[in-house]
């Protein structure tokens, strides 16, 4: 029994290391999200860190419109980044989960 427990602990440590590696890799994955008309562009990492915001000059004339564009475009960018992050980290976690009868949570 203790041999199995030791093996499981090793597997969990290995999975934790893979999760950390994946998080670091996701820092290098950049996504671009643009408003429908292309007047606003946001660059974000898959770890949801905003790297750049580009605003067309014409948006600077209307504060309320710019704010609306920012909210919509940033939310879309964050959702895309979150989806990628969850998929990547979920795959690593699922791969590293020990097989415990009755505990198949990732079906």
CSV table of N, CA, C and O in Angstrom, one decimal:
chain,number,residue,atom,x,y,z
A,1,UNK,N,0.8,-1.2,0.0
A,1,UNK,CA,0.0,0.0,0.0
A,1,UNK,C,0.9,1.3,0.0
A,1,UNK,O,0.6,2.2,-0.7
A,2,UNK,N,1.9,1.3,0.8
A,2,UNK,CA,2.8,2.5,0.9
A,2,UNK,C,3.5,2.7,-0.4
A,2,UNK,O,3.8,3.8,-0.7
A,3,UNK,N,3.8,1.6,-1.1
A,3,UNK,CA,4.5,1.8,-2.4
A,3,UNK,C,3.5,2.5,-3.4
A,3,UNK,O,4.0,3.4,-4.1
A,4,UNK,N,2.2,2.2,-3.3
A,4,UNK,CA,1.3,2.9,-4.2
A,4,UNK,C,1.2,4.4,-3.8
A,4,UNK,O,1.0,5.3,-4.6
A,5,UNK,N,1.1,4.6,-2.5
A,5,UNK,CA,1.0,6.0,-2.0
A,5,UNK,C,2.3,6.8,-2.4
A,5,UNK,O,2.1,8.0,-2.8
A,6,UNK,N,3.4,6.2,-2.3
A,6,UNK,CA,4.6,6.9,-2.7
A,6,UNK,C,4.6,7.2,-4.2
A,6,UNK,O,5.0,8.3,-4.6
A,7,UNK,N,4.1,6.3,-5.0
A,7,UNK,CA,4.0,6.5,-6.4
A,7,UNK,C,3.0,7.6,-6.7
A,7,UNK,O,3.3,8.4,-7.6
A,8,UNK,N,1.9,7.6,-6.0
A,8,UNK,CA,0.9,8.7,-6.2
A,8,UNK,C,1.5,10.0,-5.9
A,8,UNK,O,1.3,11.0,-6.6
A,9,UNK,N,2.3,10.1,-4.8
A,9,UNK,CA,2.9,11.4,-4.4
A,9,UNK,C,3.9,11.9,-5.4
A,9,UNK,O,3.9,13.0,-5.7
A,10,UNK,N,4.6,10.9,-6.0
A,10,UNK,CA,5.6,11.3,-7.0
A,10,UNK,C,4.8,11.8,-8.2
A,10,UNK,O,5.3,12.8,-8.9
A,11,UNK,N,3.7,11.2,-8.6
A,11,UNK,CA,2.9,11.6,-9.7
A,11,UNK,C,2.4,13.0,-9.5
A,11,UNK,O,2.3,13.8,-10.4
A,12,UNK,N,1.9,13.2,-8.3
A,12,UNK,CA,1.3,14.5,-8.0
A,12,UNK,C,2.4,15.6,-8.1
A,12,UNK,O,2.2,16.7,-8.7
A,13,UNK,N,3.6,15.3,-7.6
A,13,UNK,CA,4.7,16.3,-7.7
A,13,UNK,C,5.1,16.6,-9.1
A,13,UNK,O,5.4,17.7,-9.5
A,14,UNK,N,5.1,15.5,-9.9
A,14,UNK,CA,5.4,15.6,-11.3
A,14,UNK,C,4.4,16.5,-12.0
A,14,UNK,O,4.7,17.3,-12.8
A,15,UNK,N,3.1,16.3,-11.7
A,15,UNK,CA,2.0,17.0,-12.3
A,15,UNK,C,2.1,18.5,-11.9
A,15,UNK,O,2.0,19.4,-12.7
A,16,UNK,N,2.5,18.8,-10.6
A,16,UNK,CA,2.6,20.2,-10.2
A,16,UNK,C,3.7,20.8,-11.0
A,16,UNK,O,3.6,22.0,-11.3
A,17,UNK,N,4.8,20.1,-11.2
A,17,UNK,CA,5.9,20.7,-12.0
A,17,UNK,C,5.5,21.0,-13.4
A,17,UNK,O,5.8,22.1,-14.0
A,18,UNK,N,4.7,20.1,-14.0
A,18,UNK,CA,4.2,20.3,-15.4
A,18,UNK,C,3.2,21.5,-15.4
A,18,UNK,O,3.2,22.2,-16.4
A,19,UNK,N,2.4,21.6,-14.4
A,19,UNK,CA,1.5,22.8,-14.3
A,19,UNK,C,2.3,24.1,-14.3
A,19,UNK,O,1.9,25.0,-15.0
A,20,UNK,N,3.3,24.1,-13.5
A,20,UNK,CA,4.1,25.3,-13.4
A,20,UNK,C,4.8,25.6,-14.7
A,20,UNK,O,4.9,26.8,-15.2
A,21,UNK,N,5.3,24.6,-15.4
A,21,UNK,CA,5.9,24.8,-16.7
A,21,UNK,C,4.9,25.3,-17.7
A,21,UNK,O,5.2,26.2,-18.5
A,22,UNK,N,3.7,24.8,-17.7
A,22,UNK,CA,2.6,25.2,-18.6
A,22,UNK,C,2.3,26.7,-18.3
A,22,UNK,O,2.1,27.5,-19.2
A,23,UNK,N,2.2,27.1,-17.0
A,23,UNK,CA,1.9,28.5,-16.7
A,23,UNK,C,3.0,29.4,-17.3
A,23,UNK,O,2.7,30.5,-17.8
A,24,UNK,N,4.2,29.0,-17.2
A,24,UNK,CA,5.3,29.8,-17.7
A,24,UNK,C,5.2,29.9,-19.3
A,24,UNK,O,5.4,31.0,-19.8
A,25,UNK,N,4.9,28.8,-19.9
A,25,UNK,CA,4.7,28.8,-21.3
A,25,UNK,C,3.6,29.7,-21.8
A,25,UNK,O,3.6,30.4,-22.8
A,26,UNK,N,2.5,29.7,-21.0
A,26,UNK,CA,1.3,30.5,-21.3
A,26,UNK,C,1.6,32.0,-21.2
A,26,UNK,O,1.0,32.8,-21.9
A,27,UNK,N,2.7,32.3,-20.5
A,27,UNK,CA,3.1,33.7,-20.5
A,27,UNK,C,3.6,34.2,-21.8
A,27,UNK,O,3.7,35.4,-22.1
A,28,UNK,N,4.1,33.2,-22.6
A,28,UNK,CA,4.6,33.6,-23.9
A,28,UNK,C,3.6,33.5,-25.1
A,28,UNK,O,3.9,33.8,-26.2
A,29,UNK,N,2.4,33.0,-24.7
A,29,UNK,CA,1.4,32.9,-25.8
A,29,UNK,C,0.6,34.2,-25.8
A,29,UNK,O,0.0,34.6,-24.8
A,30,UNK,N,0.7,34.9,-26.9
A,30,UNK,CA,0.0,36.2,-27.0
A,30,UNK,C,-1.3,36.1,-27.9
A,30,UNK,O,-1.3,35.4,-28.9
A,31,UNK,N,-2.3,36.7,-27.5
A,31,UNK,CA,-3.6,36.8,-28.2
A,31,UNK,C,-3.9,38.2,-28.6
A,31,UNK,O,-3.6,39.1,-27.8
A,32,UNK,N,-4.5,38.4,-29.7
A,32,UNK,CA,-4.9,39.8,-30.1
A,32,UNK,C,-6.4,39.8,-30.2
A,32,UNK,O,-7.0,38.8,-30.8
A,33,UNK,N,-7.1,40.8,-29.7
A,33,UNK,CA,-8.5,40.9,-29.8
A,33,UNK,C,-8.8,42.3,-30.3
A,33,UNK,O,-8.2,43.3,-29.8
A,34,UNK,N,-9.6,42.4,-31.3
A,34,UNK,CA,-9.9,43.7,-31.9
A,34,UNK,C,-11.4,44.0,-31.8
A,34,UNK,O,-12.2,43.0,-31.8
A,35,UNK,N,-11.7,45.2,-31.7
A,35,UNK,CA,-13.2,45.6,-31.8
A,35,UNK,C,-13.6,45.2,-33.2
A,35,UNK,O,-12.8,45.0,-34.1
A,36,UNK,N,-15.0,45.2,-33.4
A,36,UNK,CA,-15.5,44.8,-34.7
A,36,UNK,C,-15.0,45.6,-35.9
A,36,UNK,O,-14.8,45.1,-36.9
A,37,UNK,N,-14.8,46.9,-35.6
A,37,UNK,CA,-14.4,47.8,-36.7
A,37,UNK,C,-12.9,48.0,-36.7
A,37,UNK,O,-12.4,48.8,-37.5
A,38,UNK,N,-12.2,47.4,-35.8
A,38,UNK,CA,-10.7,47.5,-35.7
A,38,UNK,C,-10.2,48.7,-35.1
A,38,UNK,O,-9.0,49.0,-35.2
A,39,UNK,N,-11.0,49.5,-34.5
A,39,UNK,CA,-10.5,50.8,-33.9
A,39,UNK,C,-9.8,50.6,-32.6
A,39,UNK,O,-9.1,51.5,-32.1
A,40,UNK,N,-10.0,49.5,-32.0
A,40,UNK,CA,-9.3,49.2,-30.7
A,40,UNK,C,-8.7,47.8,-30.8
A,40,UNK,O,-9.4,46.8,-31.3
A,41,UNK,N,-7.5,47.6,-30.4
A,41,UNK,CA,-6.8,46.3,-30.4
A,41,UNK,C,-6.2,46.1,-29.0
A,41,UNK,O,-5.5,47.0,-28.5
A,42,UNK,N,-6.4,44.9,-28.5
A,42,UNK,CA,-5.8,44.5,-27.2
A,42,UNK,C,-4.9,43.3,-27.4
A,42,UNK,O,-5.3,42.4,-28.1
A,43,UNK,N,-3.7,43.3,-26.8
A,43,UNK,CA,-2.8,42.2,-26.8
A,43,UNK,C,-2.7,41.7,-25.4
A,43,UNK,O,-2.5,42.4,-24.5
A,44,UNK,N,-2.9,40.4,-25.2
A,44,UNK,CA,-3.0,39.8,-23.9
A,44,UNK,C,-2.3,38.4,-23.9
A,44,UNK,O,-2.3,37.8,-25.0
A,45,UNK,N,-1.7,38.0,-22.8
A,45,UNK,CA,-1.1,36.7,-22.8
A,45,UNK,C,-2.2,35.6,-22.4
A,45,UNK,O,-3.3,36.0,-21.9
A,46,UNK,N,-1.9,34.4,-22.6
A,46,UNK,CA,-2.9,33.3,-22.2
A,46,UNK,C,-3.0,33.3,-20.7
A,46,UNK,O,-4.0,32.6,-20.2
A,47,UNK,N,-2.1,33.9,-19.9
A,47,UNK,CA,-2.3,34.0,-18.5
A,47,UNK,C,-3.0,35.3,-18.1
A,47,UNK,O,-3.0,35.7,-16.9
A,48,UNK,N,-3.7,35.9,-19.0
A,48,UNK,CA,-4.5,37.1,-18.8
A,48,UNK,C,-3.8,38.4,-18.4
A,48,UNK,O,-4.3,39.2,-17.7
A,49,UNK,N,-2.6,38.5,-18.8
A,49,UNK,CA,-1.8,39.7,-18.6
A,49,UNK,C,-1.9,40.6,-19.8
A,49,UNK,O,-1.5,40.2,-20.9
A,50,UNK,N,-2.4,41.8,-19.7
A,50,UNK,CA,-2.6,42.7,-20.8
A,50,UNK,C,-1.2,43.3,-21.1
A,50,UNK,O,-0.5,43.8,-20.3
A,51,UNK,N,-0.8,43.1,-22.4
A,51,UNK,CA,0.5,43.6,-22.8
A,51,UNK,C,0.5,44.9,-23.6
A,51,UNK,O,1.4,45.7,-23.6
A,52,UNK,N,-0.7,45.1,-24.3
A,52,UNK,CA,-0.7,46.4,-25.1
A,52,UNK,C,-2.2,46.7,-25.4
A,52,UNK,O,-3.0,45.8,-25.5
A,53,UNK,N,-2.5,48.0,-25.6
A,53,UNK,CA,-3.8,48.5,-26.0
A,53,UNK,C,-3.5,49.5,-27.1
A,53,UNK,O,-2.7,50.5,-26.8
A,54,UNK,N,-4.1,49.3,-28.2
A,54,UNK,CA,-3.9,50.3,-29.3
A,54,UNK,C,-5.3,50.9,-29.6
A,54,UNK,O,-6.3,50.2,-29.9
A,55,UNK,N,-5.3,52.3,-29.6
A,55,UNK,CA,-6.6,53.0,-29.8
A,55,UNK,C,-6.5,53.9,-31.0
A,55,UNK,O,-5.5,54.7,-31.1
A,56,UNK,N,-7.4,53.8,-31.9
A,56,UNK,CA,-7.5,54.7,-33.1
A,56,UNK,C,-7.8,56.1,-32.6
A,56,UNK,O,-8.5,56.3,-31.7
A,57,UNK,N,-7.2,57.0,-33.3
A,57,UNK,CA,-7.4,58.5,-32.9
A,57,UNK,C,-8.8,58.9,-32.9
A,57,UNK,O,-9.2,59.6,-32.0
A,58,UNK,N,-9.6,58.3,-33.8
A,58,UNK,CA,-11.1,58.8,-33.8
A,58,UNK,C,-11.8,58.3,-32.5
A,58,UNK,O,-12.8,59.0,-32.1
A,59,UNK,N,-11.3,57.3,-31.8
A,59,UNK,CA,-12.0,56.9,-30.6
A,59,UNK,C,-11.7,57.8,-29.4
A,59,UNK,O,-12.4,57.9,-28.5
A,60,UNK,N,-10.6,58.6,-29.6
A,60,UNK,CA,-10.2,59.5,-28.5
A,60,UNK,C,-11.1,60.7,-28.4
A,60,UNK,O,-11.1,61.5,-27.5
A,61,UNK,N,-11.9,60.9,-29.4
A,61,UNK,CA,-12.9,62.1,-29.5
A,61,UNK,C,-14.1,61.8,-28.6
A,61,UNK,O,-14.7,62.8,-28.2
A,62,UNK,N,-14.4,60.6,-28.3
A,62,UNK,CA,-15.6,60.3,-27.5
A,62,UNK,C,-15.3,59.4,-26.4
A,62,UNK,O,-15.1,58.1,-26.5
A,63,UNK,N,-15.2,59.9,-25.2
A,63,UNK,CA,-14.8,59.2,-24.0
A,63,UNK,C,-15.7,58.0,-23.7
A,63,UNK,O,-15.3,56.9,-23.4
A,64,UNK,N,-17.0,58.2,-23.8
A,64,UNK,CA,-18.0,57.2,-23.5
A,64,UNK,C,-17.9,56.0,-24.5
A,64,UNK,O,-17.9,54.8,-24.1
A,65,UNK,N,-17.7,56.3,-25.8
A,65,UNK,CA,-17.5,55.3,-26.8
A,65,UNK,C,-16.2,54.5,-26.5
A,65,UNK,O,-16.2,53.3,-26.6
A,66,UNK,N,-15.2,55.2,-26.2
A,66,UNK,CA,-13.9,54.5,-25.9
A,66,UNK,C,-14.0,53.6,-24.7
A,66,UNK,O,-13.6,52.5,-24.7
A,67,UNK,N,-14.7,54.1,-23.7
A,67,UNK,CA,-14.9,53.2,-22.5
A,67,UNK,C,-15.7,51.9,-22.9
A,67,UNK,O,-15.4,50.8,-22.4
A,68,UNK,N,-16.8,52.1,-23.7
A,68,UNK,CA,-17.5,50.9,-24.1
A,68,UNK,C,-16.7,50.0,-24.9
A,68,UNK,O,-16.7,48.8,-24.7
A,69,UNK,N,-15.9,50.5,-25.8
A,69,UNK,CA,-15.0,49.7,-26.6
A,69,UNK,C,-14.0,48.9,-25.7
A,69,UNK,O,-13.8,47.7,-25.9
A,70,UNK,N,-13.5,49.6,-24.7
A,70,UNK,CA,-12.5,49.0,-23.8
A,70,UNK,C,-13.1,47.8,-23.1
A,70,UNK,O,-12.6,46.7,-23.0
A,71,UNK,N,-14.3,48.1,-22.5
A,71,UNK,CA,-15.0,47.0,-21.7
A,71,UNK,C,-15.3,45.8,-22.6
A,71,UNK,O,-14.9,44.7,-22.2
A,72,UNK,N,-15.8,46.0,-23.8
A,72,UNK,CA,-16.2,44.9,-24.6
A,72,UNK,C,-15.0,44.1,-25.1
A,72,UNK,O,-14.9,42.9,-25.1
A,73,UNK,N,-14.0,44.9,-25.6
A,73,UNK,CA,-12.8,44.2,-26.2
A,73,UNK,C,-11.9,43.5,-25.1
A,73,UNK,O,-11.5,42.4,-25.3
A,74,UNK,N,-11.8,44.2,-24.0
A,74,UNK,CA,-11.0,43.6,-22.9
A,74,UNK,C,-11.7,42.3,-22.4
A,74,UNK,O,-11.1,41.3,-22.1
A,75,UNK,N,-13.0,42.4,-22.2
A,75,UNK,CA,-13.7,41.2,-21.8
A,75,UNK,C,-13.6,40.0,-22.8
A,75,UNK,O,-13.4,38.9,-22.4
A,76,UNK,N,-13.7,40.3,-24.0
A,76,UNK,CA,-13.5,39.3,-25.1
A,76,UNK,C,-12.1,38.7,-25.0
A,76,UNK,O,-11.9,37.5,-25.1
A,77,UNK,N,-11.1,39.6,-24.9
A,77,UNK,CA,-9.7,39.1,-24.8
A,77,UNK,C,-9.5,38.2,-23.6
A,77,UNK,O,-8.9,37.2,-23.6
A,78,UNK,N,-10.0,38.6,-22.4
A,78,UNK,CA,-9.9,37.9,-21.2
A,78,UNK,C,-10.6,36.5,-21.3
A,78,UNK,O,-10.0,35.5,-20.8
A,79,UNK,N,-11.7,36.5,-21.9
A,79,UNK,CA,-12.5,35.2,-22.1
A,79,UNK,C,-11.7,34.3,-22.9
A,79,UNK,O,-11.5,33.1,-22.6
A,80,UNK,N,-11.1,34.7,-24.0
A,80,UNK,CA,-10.3,33.9,-24.9
A,80,UNK,C,-9.1,33.4,-24.2
A,80,UNK,O,-8.7,32.2,-24.3
A,81,UNK,N,-8.4,34.2,-23.5
A,81,UNK,CA,-7.2,33.8,-22.7
A,81,UNK,C,-7.6,32.8,-21.6
A,81,UNK,O,-6.9,31.8,-21.4
A,82,UNK,N,-8.7,33.0,-20.9
A,82,UNK,CA,-9.1,32.1,-19.9
A,82,UNK,C,-9.4,30.8,-20.5
A,82,UNK,O,-9.1,29.7,-19.9
A,83,UNK,N,-10.1,30.7,-21.6
A,83,UNK,CA,-10.5,29.4,-22.3
A,83,UNK,C,-9.2,28.7,-22.6
A,83,UNK,O,-9.1,27.4,-22.4
A,84,UNK,N,-8.2,29.3,-23.1
A,84,UNK,CA,-6.9,28.7,-23.5
A,84,UNK,C,-6.2,28.2,-22.2
A,84,UNK,O,-5.8,27.0,-22.2
A,85,UNK,N,-6.2,29.0,-21.2
A,85,UNK,CA,-5.5,28.7,-20.0
A,85,UNK,C,-6.2,27.5,-19.3
A,85,UNK,O,-5.5,26.5,-18.9
A,86,UNK,N,-7.5,27.5,-19.2
A,86,UNK,CA,-8.2,26.4,-18.6
A,86,UNK,C,-8.0,25.1,-19.4
A,86,UNK,O,-7.9,24.0,-18.8
A,87,UNK,N,-8.0,25.2,-20.7
A,87,UNK,CA,-7.9,24.0,-21.5
A,87,UNK,C,-6.5,23.4,-21.3
A,87,UNK,O,-6.3,22.2,-21.2
A,88,UNK,N,-5.5,24.2,-21.4
A,88,UNK,CA,-4.1,23.8,-21.2
A,88,UNK,C,-3.8,23.2,-19.8
A,88,UNK,O,-3.2,22.1,-19.7
A,89,UNK,N,-4.2,23.9,-18.8
A,89,UNK,CA,-3.9,23.5,-17.4
A,89,UNK,C,-4.8,22.2,-17.1
A,89,UNK,O,-4.4,21.3,-16.4
A,90,UNK,N,-6.0,22.2,-17.6
A,90,UNK,CA,-6.9,21.1,-17.4
A,90,UNK,C,-6.3,19.8,-18.0
A,90,UNK,O,-6.4,18.7,-17.4
A,91,UNK,N,-5.7,19.9,-19.2
A,91,UNK,CA,-5.1,18.8,-19.9
A,91,UNK,C,-4.0,18.2,-19.1
A,91,UNK,O,-3.8,17.0,-18.9
A,92,UNK,N,-3.1,19.1,-18.5
A,92,UNK,CA,-2.0,18.7,-17.7
A,92,UNK,C,-2.5,18.1,-16.4
A,92,UNK,O,-2.0,17.0,-16.0
A,93,UNK,N,-3.5,18.6,-15.8
A,93,UNK,CA,-4.0,18.1,-14.5
A,93,UNK,C,-4.6,16.7,-14.8
A,93,UNK,O,-4.4,15.8,-14.0
A,94,UNK,N,-5.4,16.6,-15.8
A,94,UNK,CA,-6.0,15.3,-16.1
A,94,UNK,C,-5.0,14.2,-16.4
A,94,UNK,O,-5.1,13.1,-15.9
A,95,UNK,N,-4.0,14.6,-17.1
A,95,UNK,CA,-2.9,13.6,-17.5
A,95,UNK,C,-2.2,13.1,-16.2
A,95,UNK,O,-1.8,12.0,-16.1
A,96,UNK,N,-2.1,14.0,-15.2
A,96,UNK,CA,-1.3,13.7,-14.0
A,96,UNK,C,-2.1,13.1,-12.9
A,96,UNK,O,-1.5,12.8,-11.8
A,97,UNK,N,-3.4,13.0,-13.0
A,97,UNK,CA,-4.2,12.5,-11.9
A,97,UNK,C,-4.0,11.0,-11.7
A,97,UNK,O,-4.0,10.3,-12.7
A,98,UNK,N,-3.8,10.6,-10.5
A,98,UNK,CA,-3.7,9.2,-10.3
A,98,UNK,C,-5.0,8.5,-10.5
A,98,UNK,O,-6.1,9.1,-10.3
A,99,UNK,N,-5.0,7.3,-10.9
A,99,UNK,CA,-6.2,6.5,-11.1
A,99,UNK,C,-6.7,6.0,-9.7
A,99,UNK,O,-6.1,5.1,-9.2
A,100,UNK,N,-7.8,6.6,-9.3
A,100,UNK,CA,-8.4,6.2,-8.0
A,100,UNK,C,-9.8,5.7,-8.3
A,100,UNK,O,-10.6,6.5,-8.8
A,101,UNK,N,-10.1,4.5,-8.0
A,101,UNK,CA,-11.4,3.9,-8.3
A,101,UNK,C,-12.5,4.8,-7.7
A,101,UNK,O,-12.4,5.2,-6.6
A,102,UNK,N,-13.6,5.1,-8.5
A,102,UNK,CA,-14.7,5.9,-8.0
A,102,UNK,C,-14.4,7.4,-8.0
A,102,UNK,O,-15.3,8.2,-7.7
A,103,UNK,N,-13.3,7.8,-8.4
A,103,UNK,CA,-12.9,9.2,-8.4
A,103,UNK,C,-12.6,9.8,-9.8
A,103,UNK,O,-11.8,10.6,-10.0
A,104,UNK,N,-13.3,9.3,-10.8
A,104,UNK,CA,-13.1,9.7,-12.2
A,104,UNK,C,-13.8,11.0,-12.4
A,104,UNK,O,-14.9,11.0,-13.0
A,105,UNK,N,-13.2,12.1,-12.0
A,105,UNK,CA,-13.8,13.4,-12.1
A,105,UNK,C,-13.7,14.1,-13.5
A,105,UNK,O,-14.4,15.0,-13.8
A,106,UNK,N,-12.9,13.6,-14.3
A,106,UNK,CA,-12.6,14.2,-15.6
A,106,UNK,C,-13.2,13.5,-16.8
A,106,UNK,O,-12.6,13.4,-17.8
A,107,UNK,N,-14.3,12.9,-16.7
A,107,UNK,CA,-14.9,12.2,-17.8
A,107,UNK,C,-15.6,13.2,-18.7
A,107,UNK,O,-16.1,14.2,-18.4
